[in-house]
Amino acid sequence: MSDDDSRFRGALDRILELVVLLNDDMTQSLAKEGLTVSRATLLWTLMQRGPCTQRVLADDLGVSARTVTGLVDGLVATGFVVREPHPSDRRATLVTFTERGAAAIRAQERAQGEFGRQLFAEMPRERFDGFVAGLTDVLATLHGLGLTHRPTVTS
């Protein structure tokens, strides 16, 4: 194994460790709020979109309408969203936040900001900028290989 291969493998090992740690932290944090990763992903999409139909959510998430129905059913049952009549299409309903859902998203945004500060505030600016540039390069390479971000969503 060449020195480069060893360095590359070491870097990939660190990225994989980071992915596992962040995934575990996110899963545990969401569970405290009564959410799964899939339900939280739907809530983030709803925050960006505003009230919308389940069809729009399914398209944005790249999943079936049935999957979104299951997610929305769960979020309705736990008080994060409601289904409301569509103002111009009586056959459709809009998924909208309840106060609990809106508060949960605001809390997640605050927590994400604080976590970012915890991770990066002590890193010297030059090193941080290099880190971000390196991540940007890695993401560009992954996109160039045909990998795209699709939220992992299951009901």
Coordinates of C-alpha atoms in Angstrom, one line a residue:
M1 CA 0.0 0.0 0.0
S2 CA 1.4 3.4 -1.0
D3 CA 1.7 6.3 1.4
D4 CA -1.1 8.1 -0.5
D5 CA -3.4 5.0 -0.2
S6 CA -2.7 4.9 3.5
R7 CA -3.5 8.6 3.9
F8 CA -6.6 8.3 1.8
R9 CA -7.9 5.3 3.8
G10 CA -7.2 7.1 7.1
A11 CA -9.1 10.1 5.9
L12 CA -12.1 8.0 4.8
D13 CA -12.0 6.2 8.1
R14 CA -12.3 9.6 9.9
I15 CA -15.2 10.6 7.6
L16 CA -17.0 7.3 8.3
E17 CA -16.5 7.7 12.0
L18 CA -17.9 11.3 11.8
V19 CA -20.9 10.0 9.9
V20 CA -21.6 7.4 12.5
L21 CA -21.2 9.8 15.4
L22 CA -23.4 12.5 13.9
N23 CA -26.0 10.0 12.9
D24 CA -26.1 8.6 16.4
D25 CA -26.3 12.1 18.0
M26 CA -29.0 13.1 15.6
T27 CA -31.1 10.0 16.2
Q28 CA -30.8 10.3 20.0
S29 CA -31.6 14.1 19.9
L30 CA -34.7 13.6 17.7
A31 CA -35.9 10.7 19.9
K32 CA -36.0 13.0 22.9
E33 CA -38.5 15.1 20.9
G34 CA -40.5 12.1 19.9
L35 CA -39.3 12.2 16.3
T36 CA -37.5 9.8 14.0
V37 CA -35.0 10.9 11.3
S38 CA -37.7 10.4 8.6
R39 CA -40.3 12.4 10.4
A40 CA -37.8 15.2 11.1
T41 CA -36.8 15.2 7.5
L42 CA -40.4 15.7 6.5
L43 CA -40.7 18.6 9.1
W44 CA -37.6 20.3 7.7
T45 CA -39.1 20.0 4.2
L46 CA -42.3 21.5 5.4
M47 CA -40.5 24.3 7.1
Q48 CA -38.8 25.2 3.8
R49 CA -41.9 24.8 1.7
G50 CA -44.6 26.1 4.0
P51 CA -48.0 24.4 4.0
C52 CA -48.3 22.0 1.1
T53 CA -49.9 18.8 -0.1
Q54 CA -48.6 15.3 0.7
R55 CA -47.9 14.9 -3.0
V56 CA -45.5 17.8 -2.9
L57 CA -43.8 16.4 0.2
A58 CA -43.5 13.0 -1.5
D59 CA -42.0 14.6 -4.6
D60 CA -39.5 16.7 -2.6
L61 CA -38.5 13.7 -0.4
G62 CA -38.3 11.3 -3.4
V63 CA -40.6 8.8 -1.8
S64 CA -44.0 7.3 -2.5
A65 CA -47.3 9.0 -1.5
R66 CA -47.9 6.0 0.7
T67 CA -44.7 6.6 2.7
V68 CA -45.6 10.3 3.2
T69 CA -49.1 9.3 4.3
G70 CA -47.5 7.1 7.0
L71 CA -45.2 9.8 8.1
V72 CA -47.9 12.5 8.2
D73 CA -50.2 10.1 10.1
G74 CA -47.5 9.7 12.7
L75 CA -46.9 13.4 12.9
V76 CA -50.6 14.1 13.2
A77 CA -51.0 11.5 16.0
T78 CA -48.1 13.0 17.9
G79 CA -49.2 16.6 17.4
F80 CA -46.5 18.0 15.1
V81 CA -48.7 18.7 12.1
V82 CA -52.4 18.8 11.0
R83 CA -54.1 18.3 7.8
E84 CA -56.2 21.2 6.7
P85 CA -58.5 21.8 3.7
H86 CA -56.8 23.2 0.6
P87 CA -58.1 26.7 0.0
S88 CA -58.5 26.2 -3.8
D89 CA -58.8 22.5 -4.3
R90 CA -61.5 20.8 -2.2
R91 CA -60.0 17.3 -3.1
A92 CA -56.6 18.2 -1.5
T93 CA -55.4 18.8 2.0
L94 CA -52.5 20.8 3.2
V95 CA -50.0 19.6 5.8
T96 CA -49.3 22.4 8.2
F97 CA -47.4 22.8 11.4
T98 CA -49.1 22.8 14.8
E99 CA -47.6 25.1 17.4
R100 CA -45.8 22.0 18.8
G101 CA -44.3 21.2 15.4
A102 CA -43.2 24.8 14.8
A103 CA -41.7 25.0 18.2
A104 CA -39.9 21.7 17.6
I105 CA -38.4 23.0 14.4
R106 CA -37.3 26.2 16.0
A107 CA -35.7 24.2 18.8
Q108 CA -33.9 22.0 16.3
E109 CA -32.6 25.1 14.5
R110 CA -31.2 26.5 17.7
A111 CA -29.7 23.2 18.7
Q112 CA -28.0 22.9 15.3
G113 CA -26.6 26.4 15.6
E114 CA -25.2 25.6 19.1
F115 CA -23.8 22.3 18.0
G116 CA -22.0 24.1 15.1
R117 CA -20.5 26.5 17.6
Q118 CA -19.4 23.6 19.8
L119 CA -17.7 21.9 16.9
F120 CA -16.0 24.8 15.2
A121 CA -15.7 27.9 17.5
E122 CA -12.3 26.8 18.8
M123 CA -10.9 25.9 15.4
P124 CA -8.6 28.6 14.0
R125 CA -10.2 30.4 11.0
E126 CA -7.6 29.3 8.5
R127 CA -8.0 25.7 9.5
F128 CA -11.8 26.0 9.5
D129 CA -11.8 27.5 6.0
G130 CA -9.5 24.7 4.8
F131 CA -11.8 22.1 6.4
V132 CA -14.9 23.6 4.7
A133 CA -13.0 23.8 1.4
G134 CA -11.9 20.1 1.7
L135 CA -15.5 19.1 2.4
T136 CA -16.7 21.0 -0.6
D137 CA -14.1 19.2 -2.7
V138 CA -15.2 15.8 -1.4
L139 CA -18.9 16.6 -2.0
A140 CA -18.1 17.8 -5.6
T141 CA -16.3 14.6 -6.2
L142 CA -19.2 12.5 -4.9
H143 CA -21.6 14.5 -7.0
G144 CA -19.3 14.0 -10.0
L145 CA -19.5 10.2 -9.4
G146 CA -23.3 10.5 -9.7
L147 CA -24.1 10.4 -6.0
T148 CA -26.8 12.8 -5.0
H149 CA -28.4 13.7 -1.7
R150 CA -31.8 12.1 -1.2
P151 CA -33.1 12.1 2.3
T152 CA -33.5 8.7 3.8
V153 CA -37.2 8.5 4.5
T154 CA -39.2 5.5 5.6
S155 CA -42.6 5.5 7.3

